[in-house]
Amino acid sequence: MLEMLSYEFMQRAFLAGIIIAILASISGTFVVLKRYSMISETLAHSALVGVAVGLVAGFNPLWMAVIVAIACAWLIEYLRSEFSLYSDAVLAILLSGSLAISVIIVSLGGAFNNSLFVYLFGSILSVTQEDVIAIIAFGSLALGLLLMFSKELYFIAYDEEVAKTSGIKVKLLNFLLVSVVAVIIALSIRVVGSLLIGALMVIPTVSALQFRVGFIKTMLISLVIAVFSVILGMTLSFYFSLPSGATIVLCVLFIFISSLIVNRR
Amino acid sequence: MKFTVPIFNIKNLNFNVKNQSVLSNISLDIFAHEYIAIIGPNGGGKTTLIRMLLGLEKPTSGDIKIFGKKFKDFKDWHKIGYVPQRASHVDSSFPATVLDIVKMGRTSKKSFFSTFSDIDKELVYDAMIKMDVLNLKDKMIGTLSGGQRQRVMIARALASKPEILILDEPNTGVDMVSQKSFYALLRKLNKEEGITIVFITHDIGVIADDIARLFTINQKAIICNNPKQTLSCQEMSELYGIDAHLLHNHKHEH
């Protein structure tokens, strides 16, 4: 363990990974409780459009991912609230649409190479000092906003209409939640990968729900599961030369199956 | 004769869906400390009316004032407690204890980052005591019976210290014994706490002694100021869209 941490790139990866685990699990709790789990997959794919634009046009792919993911999050909320469309159908449409657009952009730009592969599946080696600073800065802001409105977001997840009749600005907070989730996803894709970040956001909360405890305890269990999975996944990835994102997801999946067995009624 | 500002003042309210009239020319007032029951056939517009009072639906035309203010100017939502139709149908895996749910009643009163003050705590515990759910405070909401959940939902509404409680058929899926104690609690809240109660129900016979006025809604509204008096056949016919005389005669043939 100590040997692993003597490498500077591993220190960066661990720091970024742990922050992402905290952000993904806390935001994931609200997303899962709102029955909105698929939004993480859709936003992760839309972030790829930003990455593709960044790679082809020579902009920073991370920032482009943040911008496109936020725009997509707002589009989802707009379509969901203004048109009589099923939420899951909106997510499925935008997911396939985003993937198609990103593949076309990258193909036309001739950038279908290892760079995109890194964003699809994540790589601890690719985490730069700049990424860590961005994850800490924007991650703290995202976490601050989630905690600031946690009572309201919990109420909305429980019953959106009753929350609205209690004077809570439901529409505004729904936009805020999807925006925060979009930022967290865009920040995470370099470490976990866009195809796998959804798992880190959803599975820890679903595992925590199996313990049938109150809201705060569920969120804390979800956080512990996510952080533990990231540490274990990265360690295994380092020693066995496995892709980091996939290893982390397999670890969290293993914990999910264990939580199902332990809490079986 | 009442001279106070009504809690709800509704004038010439119309609500259409795809050019079909759901509610037509409804005008009524709801005053403080009243106990009002709303009855009517399914699809007659009872829930739509309640949803418009709460700002969840926008009327096609007409005016609604809450505590003398228009919707856009009204900020004191904590004065209104709402228990929706599906209140007793809770997602069993939702991670919430009874205390978590009742605390939601104080959410709209909190500022960012604020913790629960002693006053909040007192009001939350007070509401749980009133609804007799304090002993359940650490239980998961999904493990409770329909009757217990219903009381928790009302405790949540009471925690905001409302002046009016609006309940939309909260008895759905609740057993008879729980229903009786529930009606007794509503009566107590109205008589002892002075909370105005607006209640959509089908059990008009059971609460006829408690209620001050009866609104019958089937696209139009008929306001009955003496609910103990049985509705006439003509009124029943108007309300339910059937010939009540025929029903009455048919009953007597058996």
Short mmCIF file of C-alpha atoms in Angstrom, two decimals:
data_model
loop_
_atom_site.label_atom_id
_atom_site.label_comp_id
_atom_site.label_asym_id
_atom_site.label_seq_id
_atom_site.Cartn_x
_atom_site.Cartn_y
_atom_site.Cartn_z
CA MET A 1 0.00 0.00 0.00
CA LEU A 2 2.76 2.40 1.01
CA GLU A 3 4.80 1.48 -2.05
CA MET A 4 1.79 2.25 -4.23
CA LEU A 5 1.37 5.65 -2.58
CA SER A 6 5.01 6.58 -3.17
CA TYR A 7 4.11 7.24 -6.80
CA GLU A 8 2.90 10.76 -7.40
CA PHE A 9 0.33 9.68 -10.02
CA MET A 10 -1.21 7.25 -7.52
CA GLN A 11 -1.45 9.95 -4.87
CA ARG A 12 -3.31 12.11 -7.40
CA ALA A 13 -5.53 9.21 -8.45
CA PHE A 14 -6.41 8.32 -4.86
CA LEU A 15 -7.19 11.91 -3.94
CA ALA A 16 -9.33 12.41 -7.06
CA GLY A 17 -10.97 8.98 -6.67
CA ILE A 18 -11.93 9.49 -3.01
CA ILE A 19 -13.39 12.95 -3.71
CA ILE A 20 -15.35 11.52 -6.65
CA ALA A 21 -16.62 8.64 -4.49
CA ILE A 22 -17.91 11.13 -1.88
CA LEU A 23 -19.56 13.32 -4.54
CA ALA A 24 -21.02 10.42 -6.54
CA SER A 25 -22.49 8.67 -3.51
CA ILE A 26 -24.07 11.77 -1.95
CA SER A 27 -25.55 13.07 -5.21
CA GLY A 28 -26.45 9.48 -6.12
CA THR A 29 -28.60 9.18 -2.99
CA PHE A 30 -30.89 11.97 -4.19
CA VAL A 31 -30.87 10.72 -7.79
CA VAL A 32 -31.82 7.15 -6.79
CA LEU A 33 -34.53 8.29 -4.36
CA LYS A 34 -36.05 10.45 -7.10
CA ARG A 35 -36.18 7.29 -9.29
CA TYR A 36 -33.85 9.08 -11.64
CA SER A 37 -30.94 6.63 -11.72
CA MET A 38 -30.68 6.61 -15.51
CA ILE A 39 -29.86 10.33 -15.59
CA SER A 40 -26.28 9.52 -14.54
CA GLU A 41 -25.84 7.30 -17.62
CA THR A 42 -27.35 9.90 -19.93
CA LEU A 43 -25.24 12.75 -18.55
CA ALA A 44 -22.12 10.60 -18.73
CA HIS A 45 -22.78 9.98 -22.42
CA SER A 46 -23.54 13.65 -23.03
CA ALA A 47 -20.24 14.53 -21.32
CA LEU A 48 -18.60 12.42 -24.01
CA VAL A 49 -19.90 14.88 -26.61
CA GLY A 50 -17.96 17.58 -24.76
CA VAL A 51 -14.89 15.37 -24.63
CA ALA A 52 -15.20 14.70 -28.38
CA VAL A 53 -15.49 18.42 -29.15
CA GLY A 54 -12.53 19.10 -26.88
CA LEU A 55 -10.35 16.42 -28.48
CA VAL A 56 -11.18 17.45 -32.04
CA ALA A 57 -11.15 21.24 -31.53
CA GLY A 58 -8.20 21.28 -29.19
CA PHE A 59 -10.02 22.62 -26.11
CA ASN A 60 -9.67 21.10 -22.64
CA PRO A 61 -11.96 18.01 -22.84
CA LEU A 62 -12.79 18.20 -19.11
CA TRP A 63 -14.22 21.72 -19.31
CA MET A 64 -16.07 20.93 -22.52
CA ALA A 65 -17.54 17.85 -20.80
CA VAL A 66 -18.75 20.03 -17.89
CA ILE A 67 -20.41 22.54 -20.26
CA VAL A 68 -22.15 19.94 -22.46
CA ALA A 69 -23.27 17.81 -19.47
CA ILE A 70 -24.86 20.86 -17.80
CA ALA A 71 -26.59 21.84 -21.07
CA CYS A 72 -27.90 18.28 -21.44
CA ALA A 73 -29.08 18.23 -17.79
CA TRP A 74 -31.08 21.40 -18.38
CA LEU A 75 -32.50 20.00 -21.62
CA ILE A 76 -33.65 16.87 -19.74
CA GLU A 77 -35.36 18.93 -17.04
CA TYR A 78 -36.93 21.23 -19.64
CA LEU A 79 -38.29 18.34 -21.71
CA ARG A 80 -39.50 16.56 -18.57
CA SER A 81 -41.37 19.56 -17.19
CA GLU A 82 -42.67 21.21 -20.37
CA PHE A 83 -43.71 18.24 -22.51
CA SER A 84 -45.74 15.16 -21.65
CA LEU A 85 -42.82 12.82 -22.21
CA TYR A 86 -41.90 9.88 -20.00
CA SER A 87 -38.75 10.71 -18.01
CA ASP A 88 -37.06 7.40 -18.82
CA ALA A 89 -37.83 7.81 -22.54
CA VAL A 90 -36.27 11.31 -22.52
CA LEU A 91 -33.15 9.86 -20.87
CA ALA A 92 -32.93 6.98 -23.36
CA ILE A 93 -33.32 9.33 -26.35
CA LEU A 94 -30.64 11.74 -25.15
CA LEU A 95 -28.31 8.88 -24.17
CA SER A 96 -28.28 7.32 -27.64
CA GLY A 97 -28.31 10.74 -29.31
CA SER A 98 -25.27 11.92 -27.32
CA LEU A 99 -23.30 8.76 -28.03
CA ALA A 100 -24.06 9.03 -31.73
CA ILE A 101 -23.03 12.70 -31.86
CA SER A 102 -19.77 12.09 -29.98
CA VAL A 103 -18.79 9.13 -32.20
CA ILE A 104 -19.53 11.15 -35.36
CA ILE A 105 -17.55 14.18 -34.11
CA VAL A 106 -14.55 12.05 -33.18
CA SER A 107 -14.70 10.08 -36.46
CA LEU A 108 -14.93 13.24 -38.58
CA GLY A 109 -12.11 14.83 -36.61
CA GLY A 110 -9.97 11.70 -36.89
CA ALA A 111 -9.46 11.58 -33.14
CA PHE A 112 -10.79 8.07 -32.49
CA ASN A 113 -7.78 6.97 -30.55
CA ASN A 114 -6.56 6.26 -27.04
CA SER A 115 -7.64 9.69 -25.79
CA LEU A 116 -11.31 8.82 -26.17
CA PHE A 117 -10.71 5.37 -24.74
CA VAL A 118 -9.45 7.00 -21.54
CA TYR A 119 -12.70 8.96 -21.16
CA LEU A 120 -14.85 5.92 -21.91
CA PHE A 121 -13.31 3.61 -19.34
CA GLY A 122 -11.22 5.84 -17.08
CA SER A 123 -7.54 5.69 -16.32
CA ILE A 124 -5.76 6.53 -13.10
CA LEU A 125 -2.60 7.26 -15.06
CA SER A 126 -4.28 10.09 -16.91
CA VAL A 127 -5.23 12.11 -13.81
CA THR A 128 -3.21 15.33 -13.94
CA GLN A 129 -2.51 17.90 -11.24
CA GLU A 130 -4.89 20.24 -13.08
CA ASP A 131 -7.64 17.59 -12.92
CA VAL A 132 -7.16 17.18 -9.16
CA ILE A 133 -7.42 20.94 -8.62
CA ALA A 134 -10.58 21.10 -10.78
CA ILE A 135 -12.11 18.12 -8.93
CA ILE A 136 -11.35 19.68 -5.52
CA ALA A 137 -12.62 23.16 -6.50
CA PHE A 138 -15.79 22.18 -8.34
CA GLY A 139 -16.35 19.12 -6.17
CA SER A 140 -16.40 21.28 -3.00
CA LEU A 141 -18.84 23.67 -4.65
CA ALA A 142 -21.09 20.79 -5.76
CA LEU A 143 -20.96 19.16 -2.33
CA GLY A 144 -21.68 22.49 -0.64
CA LEU A 145 -24.77 23.03 -2.77
CA LEU A 146 -26.04 19.50 -2.17
CA LEU A 147 -25.62 19.82 1.59
CA MET A 148 -27.11 23.32 1.62
CA PHE A 149 -30.31 22.04 0.01
CA SER A 150 -30.25 18.48 1.35
CA LYS A 151 -33.43 18.90 3.44
CA GLU A 152 -35.35 20.31 0.48
CA LEU A 153 -33.98 17.73 -1.99
CA TYR A 154 -34.90 14.91 0.41
CA PHE A 155 -38.45 16.27 0.74
CA ILE A 156 -38.74 16.59 -3.07
CA ALA A 157 -37.49 13.01 -3.50
CA TYR A 158 -40.12 11.84 -1.03
CA ASP A 159 -43.07 13.71 -2.52
CA GLU A 160 -42.55 16.41 -5.14
CA GLU A 161 -46.12 17.75 -4.97
CA VAL A 162 -46.34 18.01 -1.21
CA ALA A 163 -42.91 19.69 -1.21
CA LYS A 164 -44.26 22.20 -3.73
CA THR A 165 -47.32 22.93 -1.59
CA SER A 166 -44.97 23.52 1.36
CA GLY A 167 -43.44 26.44 -0.52
CA ILE A 168 -40.26 24.68 -1.67
CA LYS A 169 -38.98 25.86 -5.08
CA VAL A 170 -39.18 22.40 -6.61
CA LYS A 171 -38.46 23.32 -10.23
CA LEU A 172 -35.41 25.40 -9.34
CA LEU A 173 -34.01 22.72 -7.02
CA ASN A 174 -34.58 20.00 -9.64
CA PHE A 175 -32.52 22.09 -12.07
CA LEU A 176 -29.87 22.59 -9.41
CA LEU A 177 -29.66 18.87 -8.65
CA VAL A 178 -29.26 17.83 -12.29
CA SER A 179 -26.67 20.58 -12.82
CA VAL A 180 -24.66 19.44 -9.81
CA VAL A 181 -24.90 15.82 -10.98
CA ALA A 182 -23.75 16.90 -14.46
CA VAL A 183 -20.67 18.64 -13.02
CA ILE A 184 -19.82 15.66 -10.80
CA ILE A 185 -20.13 13.25 -13.74
CA ALA A 186 -18.05 15.39 -16.05
CA LEU A 187 -15.34 15.68 -13.38
CA SER A 188 -15.38 11.94 -12.78
CA ILE A 189 -15.09 10.52 -16.26
CA ARG A 190 -11.27 10.76 -16.44
CA VAL A 191 -10.97 8.53 -13.35
CA VAL A 192 -13.93 6.16 -13.61
CA GLY A 193 -14.91 6.57 -17.27
CA SER A 194 -18.19 7.73 -18.76
CA LEU A 195 -19.46 4.19 -19.25
CA LEU A 196 -18.93 3.37 -15.58
CA ILE A 197 -19.59 6.53 -13.52
CA GLY A 198 -23.34 5.78 -13.43
CA ALA A 199 -22.56 2.61 -11.50
CA LEU A 200 -20.57 4.50 -8.84
CA MET A 201 -23.44 6.94 -8.46
CA VAL A 202 -26.28 4.42 -8.24
CA ILE A 203 -25.00 1.11 -6.83
CA PRO A 204 -23.70 2.38 -3.44
CA THR A 205 -27.11 3.95 -2.66
CA VAL A 206 -29.05 0.90 -3.81
CA SER A 207 -26.75 -1.25 -1.62
CA ALA A 208 -27.27 1.12 1.34
CA LEU A 209 -31.06 0.96 0.87
CA GLN A 210 -30.92 -2.77 1.58
CA PHE A 211 -30.07 -1.97 5.22
CA ARG A 212 -33.47 -0.24 5.64
CA VAL A 213 -32.30 2.63 7.81
CA GLY A 214 -33.16 6.35 7.86
CA PHE A 215 -31.99 8.95 5.34
CA ILE A 216 -28.74 10.16 6.98
CA LYS A 217 -27.61 6.61 7.75
CA THR A 218 -28.42 5.52 4.17
CA MET A 219 -26.33 8.38 2.80
CA LEU A 220 -23.43 7.56 5.13
CA ILE A 221 -23.49 3.83 4.29
CA SER A 222 -23.58 4.73 0.59
CA LEU A 223 -20.57 7.04 1.09
CA VAL A 224 -18.57 4.38 2.95
CA ILE A 225 -19.35 1.79 0.24
CA ALA A 226 -18.31 4.18 -2.55
CA VAL A 227 -15.05 5.28 -0.87
CA PHE A 228 -14.14 1.69 0.06
CA SER A 229 -14.84 0.51 -3.51
CA VAL A 230 -12.67 3.25 -4.99
CA ILE A 231 -9.74 2.50 -2.63
CA LEU A 232 -10.04 -1.25 -3.18
CA GLY A 233 -10.58 -0.89 -6.92
CA MET A 234 -7.57 1.39 -7.38
CA THR A 235 -5.34 -0.83 -5.28
CA LEU A 236 -6.32 -3.93 -7.28
CA SER A 237 -5.98 -1.96 -10.49
CA PHE A 238 -2.42 -0.93 -9.51
CA TYR A 239 -1.19 -4.37 -8.46
CA PHE A 240 -2.90 -6.41 -11.19
CA SER A 241 -2.66 -3.84 -14.01
CA LEU A 242 -6.43 -3.73 -14.42
CA PRO A 243 -8.43 -0.78 -15.82
CA SER A 244 -9.31 1.40 -12.82
CA GLY A 245 -12.93 2.27 -13.67
CA ALA A 246 -13.99 -1.29 -14.37
CA THR A 247 -12.22 -2.60 -11.25
CA ILE A 248 -13.94 0.01 -9.06
CA VAL A 249 -17.33 -0.89 -10.54
CA LEU A 250 -16.74 -4.61 -9.98
CA CYS A 251 -15.84 -3.88 -6.34
CA VAL A 252 -19.02 -1.86 -5.77
CA LEU A 253 -21.02 -4.56 -7.53
CA PHE A 254 -19.54 -7.17 -5.21
CA ILE A 255 -20.58 -5.07 -2.19
CA PHE A 256 -24.08 -4.69 -3.66
CA ILE A 257 -24.49 -8.47 -4.03
CA SER A 258 -23.16 -8.96 -0.48
CA SER A 259 -25.64 -6.36 0.86
CA LEU A 260 -28.48 -8.21 -0.88
CA ILE A 261 -27.43 -11.51 0.70
CA VAL A 262 -26.82 -10.05 4.18
CA ASN A 263 -30.15 -8.20 4.23
CA ARG A 264 -32.26 -10.88 2.61
CA ARG A 265 -35.65 -11.05 4.34
CA MET B 1 -72.51 36.58 8.57
CA LYS B 2 -68.72 36.49 8.44
CA PHE B 3 -66.64 39.66 8.08
CA THR B 4 -63.16 38.16 8.28
CA VAL B 5 -60.93 37.64 5.22
CA PRO B 6 -61.56 34.11 3.97
CA ILE B 7 -58.63 31.67 3.85
CA PHE B 8 -59.69 30.83 0.30
CA ASN B 9 -61.73 33.15 -1.85
CA ILE B 10 -62.66 31.54 -5.17
CA LYS B 11 -64.48 33.48 -7.86
CA ASN B 12 -65.88 32.21 -11.16
CA LEU B 13 -63.31 29.44 -11.42
CA ASN B 14 -63.22 27.43 -14.63
CA PHE B 15 -60.92 24.59 -15.56
CA ASN B 16 -60.90 22.99 -18.99
CA VAL B 17 -58.84 20.13 -20.34
CA LYS B 18 -58.69 19.97 -24.15
CA ASN B 19 -61.81 22.15 -24.40
CA GLN B 20 -63.72 19.84 -22.04
CA SER B 21 -65.00 21.56 -18.92
CA VAL B 22 -63.78 19.89 -15.71
CA LEU B 23 -64.93 22.64 -13.35
CA SER B 24 -67.38 25.32 -14.34
CA ASN B 25 -68.03 28.66 -12.71
CA ILE B 26 -67.11 27.70 -9.15
CA SER B 27 -67.39 30.47 -6.57
CA LEU B 28 -66.93 29.77 -2.90
CA ASP B 29 -65.22 30.96 0.27
CA ILE B 30 -63.53 28.97 3.00
CA PHE B 31 -63.30 30.75 6.35
CA ALA B 32 -61.05 30.17 9.35
CA HIS B 33 -62.07 27.45 11.84
CA GLU B 34 -64.55 25.85 9.44
CA TYR B 35 -64.84 22.10 8.94
CA ILE B 36 -65.81 21.49 5.35
CA ALA B 37 -66.38 18.19 3.59
CA ILE B 38 -66.23 17.88 -0.18
CA ILE B 39 -68.12 15.06 -1.83
CA GLY B 40 -68.94 14.17 -5.40
CA PRO B 41 -68.57 11.39 -7.94
CA ASN B 42 -65.18 10.19 -9.15
CA GLY B 43 -63.98 12.41 -11.99
CA GLY B 44 -66.31 15.19 -10.83
CA GLY B 45 -63.41 17.60 -10.18
CA LYS B 46 -62.95 17.41 -6.37
CA THR B 47 -59.22 16.70 -6.52
CA THR B 48 -58.76 19.21 -9.37
CA LEU B 49 -60.36 21.90 -7.21
CA ILE B 50 -58.04 21.06 -4.29
CA ARG B 51 -55.01 21.04 -6.62
CA MET B 52 -55.95 24.50 -7.86
CA LEU B 53 -56.30 25.78 -4.29
CA LEU B 54 -52.76 24.53 -3.66
CA GLY B 55 -51.34 26.03 -6.85
CA LEU B 56 -50.62 22.62 -8.39
CA GLU B 57 -52.95 23.35 -11.34
CA LYS B 58 -53.63 26.69 -13.00
CA PRO B 59 -57.28 27.58 -13.59
CA THR B 60 -58.38 28.28 -17.16
CA SER B 61 -60.10 31.40 -15.87
CA GLY B 62 -61.26 32.84 -12.58
CA ASP B 63 -59.63 34.06 -9.40
CA ILE B 64 -58.28 32.37 -6.30
CA LYS B 65 -57.06 34.33 -3.30
CA ILE B 66 -55.29 32.72 -0.34
CA PHE B 67 -55.41 34.61 2.92
CA GLY B 68 -56.46 37.63 0.84
CA LYS B 69 -53.44 37.38 -1.51
CA LYS B 70 -52.95 36.25 -5.08
CA PHE B 71 -50.84 33.13 -5.63
CA LYS B 72 -47.76 35.02 -6.79
CA ASP B 73 -47.81 37.19 -3.68
CA PHE B 74 -48.52 34.38 -1.22
CA LYS B 75 -45.44 33.19 0.67
CA ASP B 76 -46.78 31.67 3.90
CA TRP B 77 -47.20 28.13 2.57
CA HIS B 78 -46.51 26.74 6.03
CA LYS B 79 -50.01 27.95 6.95
CA ILE B 80 -51.42 25.23 4.70
CA GLY B 81 -51.08 21.55 5.52
CA TYR B 82 -51.80 19.13 2.69
CA VAL B 83 -52.32 15.39 2.92
CA PRO B 84 -52.73 13.92 -0.58
CA GLN B 85 -54.85 10.98 -1.70
CA ARG B 86 -51.95 8.55 -1.88
CA ALA B 87 -50.67 9.50 1.59
CA SER B 88 -50.97 6.02 3.05
CA HIS B 89 -49.33 4.38 0.01
CA VAL B 90 -45.66 4.91 0.76
CA ASP B 91 -42.79 3.35 -1.16
CA SER B 92 -41.75 0.69 1.36
CA SER B 93 -38.03 0.99 0.55
CA PHE B 94 -37.84 4.78 0.94
CA PRO B 95 -35.22 5.45 3.63
CA ALA B 96 -37.28 7.44 6.10
CA THR B 97 -38.12 6.98 9.74
CA VAL B 98 -41.33 8.47 11.12
CA LEU B 99 -39.20 11.26 12.64
CA ASP B 100 -37.60 11.97 9.20
CA ILE B 101 -41.07 12.34 7.65
CA VAL B 102 -42.52 14.56 10.37
CA LYS B 103 -39.39 16.77 10.28
CA MET B 104 -40.16 17.47 6.59
CA GLY B 105 -43.04 19.56 7.90
CA ARG B 106 -40.47 22.09 9.17
CA THR B 107 -38.36 22.13 5.97
CA SER B 108 -39.96 25.11 4.28
CA LYS B 109 -39.32 27.17 7.41
CA LYS B 110 -35.59 26.44 7.49
CA SER B 111 -32.84 28.56 6.09
CA PHE B 112 -29.80 27.05 4.36
CA PHE B 113 -27.33 25.14 6.54
CA SER B 114 -29.61 25.70 9.53
CA THR B 115 -30.02 22.88 11.99
CA PHE B 116 -33.23 22.07 13.80
CA SER B 117 -33.86 24.61 16.52
CA ASP B 118 -35.47 23.76 19.84
CA ILE B 119 -38.72 25.29 18.56
CA ASP B 120 -38.65 23.06 15.46
CA LYS B 121 -37.97 20.03 17.62
CA GLU B 122 -40.80 20.97 19.96
CA LEU B 123 -43.28 21.40 17.09
CA VAL B 124 -42.22 18.10 15.51
CA TYR B 125 -42.63 16.21 18.80
CA ASP B 126 -45.87 18.04 19.52
CA ALA B 127 -47.30 16.95 16.16
CA MET B 128 -46.24 13.35 16.81
CA ILE B 129 -47.86 13.40 20.24
CA LYS B 130 -51.10 14.84 18.82
CA MET B 131 -51.27 12.15 16.17
CA ASP B 132 -50.19 9.44 18.63
CA VAL B 133 -47.13 8.36 16.65
CA LEU B 134 -44.34 9.37 19.04
CA ASN B 135 -43.77 5.73 20.01
CA LEU B 136 -43.16 4.98 16.31
CA LYS B 137 -40.61 7.76 15.73
CA ASP B 138 -37.66 5.48 14.96
CA LYS B 139 -39.66 3.01 12.87
CA MET B 140 -39.22 2.95 9.10
CA ILE B 141 -42.27 4.41 7.37
CA GLY B 142 -42.50 1.40 5.04
CA THR B 143 -43.07 -0.97 7.97
CA LEU B 144 -46.18 0.83 9.30
CA SER B 145 -49.83 -0.04 8.70
CA GLY B 146 -52.04 2.14 6.47
CA GLY B 147 -53.67 3.77 9.50
CA GLN B 148 -50.34 4.53 11.16
CA ARG B 149 -48.91 6.02 7.95
CA GLN B 150 -51.98 8.20 7.61
CA ARG B 151 -51.42 9.60 11.10
CA VAL B 152 -47.73 10.21 10.32
CA MET B 153 -48.67 12.16 7.17
CA ILE B 154 -51.02 14.35 9.18
CA ALA B 155 -48.33 14.82 11.84
CA ARG B 156 -46.00 16.03 9.06
CA ALA B 157 -48.63 18.51 7.92
CA LEU B 158 -49.23 19.65 11.53
CA ALA B 159 -45.51 20.20 12.21
CA SER B 160 -45.61 23.34 10.04
CA LYS B 161 -48.28 24.71 12.41
CA PRO B 162 -50.88 25.10 9.68
CA GLU B 163 -54.02 27.18 9.95
CA ILE B 164 -55.78 24.97 7.43
CA LEU B 165 -55.50 21.26 6.77
CA ILE B 166 -56.52 19.98 3.35
CA LEU B 167 -57.04 16.24 3.09
CA ASP B 168 -57.80 14.42 -0.15
CA GLU B 169 -59.46 11.08 0.65
CA PRO B 170 -56.69 10.15 3.07
CA ASN B 171 -58.66 7.08 4.15
CA THR B 172 -57.98 5.07 1.02
CA GLY B 173 -56.57 1.70 2.11
CA VAL B 174 -57.15 2.31 5.81
CA ASP B 175 -59.14 -0.08 8.01
CA MET B 176 -62.47 0.88 9.65
CA VAL B 177 -61.14 1.10 13.23
CA SER B 178 -58.33 3.46 12.16
CA GLN B 179 -60.84 5.50 10.18
CA LYS B 180 -63.02 6.06 13.26
CA SER B 181 -60.12 7.24 15.42
CA PHE B 182 -58.95 9.37 12.49
CA TYR B 183 -62.29 11.19 12.33
CA ALA B 184 -62.14 11.76 16.09
CA LEU B 185 -58.66 13.30 15.68
CA LEU B 186 -59.86 15.61 12.92
CA ARG B 187 -62.77 16.72 15.08
CA LYS B 188 -60.34 17.43 17.94
CA LEU B 189 -58.00 19.43 15.68
CA ASN B 190 -60.90 21.52 14.47
CA LYS B 191 -62.64 22.08 17.81
CA GLU B 192 -59.67 22.33 20.17
CA GLU B 193 -56.88 23.68 17.97
CA GLY B 194 -59.14 25.80 15.74
CA ILE B 195 -57.55 24.37 12.57
CA THR B 196 -59.71 24.78 9.49
CA ILE B 197 -60.33 21.43 7.85
CA VAL B 198 -61.18 20.78 4.22
CA PHE B 199 -61.73 17.13 3.62
CA ILE B 200 -62.57 15.18 0.45
CA THR B 201 -64.44 12.07 1.49
CA HIS B 202 -67.03 9.48 0.56
CA ASP B 203 -67.99 8.77 4.19
CA ILE B 204 -70.27 11.73 4.59
CA GLY B 205 -72.60 9.90 6.99
CA VAL B 206 -69.85 9.36 9.56
CA ILE B 207 -68.74 12.99 9.79
CA ALA B 208 -72.10 14.71 9.19
CA ASP B 209 -72.23 15.77 12.85
CA ASP B 210 -68.77 17.36 12.74
CA ILE B 211 -68.87 19.35 9.55
CA ALA B 212 -70.09 22.92 9.23
CA ARG B 213 -70.62 22.93 5.48
CA LEU B 214 -70.70 20.45 2.65
CA PHE B 215 -69.46 21.19 -0.86
CA THR B 216 -70.74 18.85 -3.51
CA ILE B 217 -68.65 19.00 -6.65
CA ASN B 218 -69.53 17.53 -10.01
CA GLN B 219 -68.24 20.04 -12.55
CA LYS B 220 -70.34 22.61 -10.71
CA ALA B 221 -70.47 23.23 -6.97
CA ILE B 222 -73.50 22.98 -4.70
CA ILE B 223 -72.88 24.41 -1.26
CA CYS B 224 -74.91 22.92 1.54
CA ASN B 225 -74.91 24.95 4.75
CA ASN B 226 -76.78 22.35 6.75
CA PRO B 227 -75.04 19.05 6.08
CA LYS B 228 -77.23 17.13 8.51
CA GLN B 229 -80.11 17.68 6.13
CA THR B 230 -80.08 14.90 3.56
CA LEU B 231 -79.55 16.01 -0.01
CA SER B 232 -82.78 16.01 -1.97
CA CYS B 233 -83.28 13.60 -4.83
CA GLN B 234 -83.00 16.48 -7.26
CA GLU B 235 -79.68 17.57 -5.75
CA MET B 236 -78.39 13.99 -5.79
CA SER B 237 -79.46 13.68 -9.43
CA GLU B 238 -77.66 16.91 -10.29
CA LEU B 239 -74.57 15.88 -8.40
CA TYR B 240 -74.08 12.35 -9.59
CA GLY B 241 -75.65 12.73 -13.03
CA ILE B 242 -78.13 9.91 -12.45
CA ASP B 243 -81.84 9.87 -11.75
CA ALA B 244 -81.91 9.51 -7.97
CA HIS B 245 -85.71 9.10 -8.03
CA LEU B 246 -85.28 5.89 -10.00
CA LEU B 247 -82.64 4.64 -7.55
CA HIS B 248 -84.89 5.52 -4.62
CA ASN B 249 -87.89 3.65 -6.13
CA HIS B 250 -85.74 0.72 -7.16
CA LYS B 251 -84.51 0.37 -3.56
CA HIS B 252 -88.09 0.25 -2.27
CA GLU B 253 -89.14 -2.50 -4.67
CA HIS B 254 -86.86 -5.00 -2.87
#
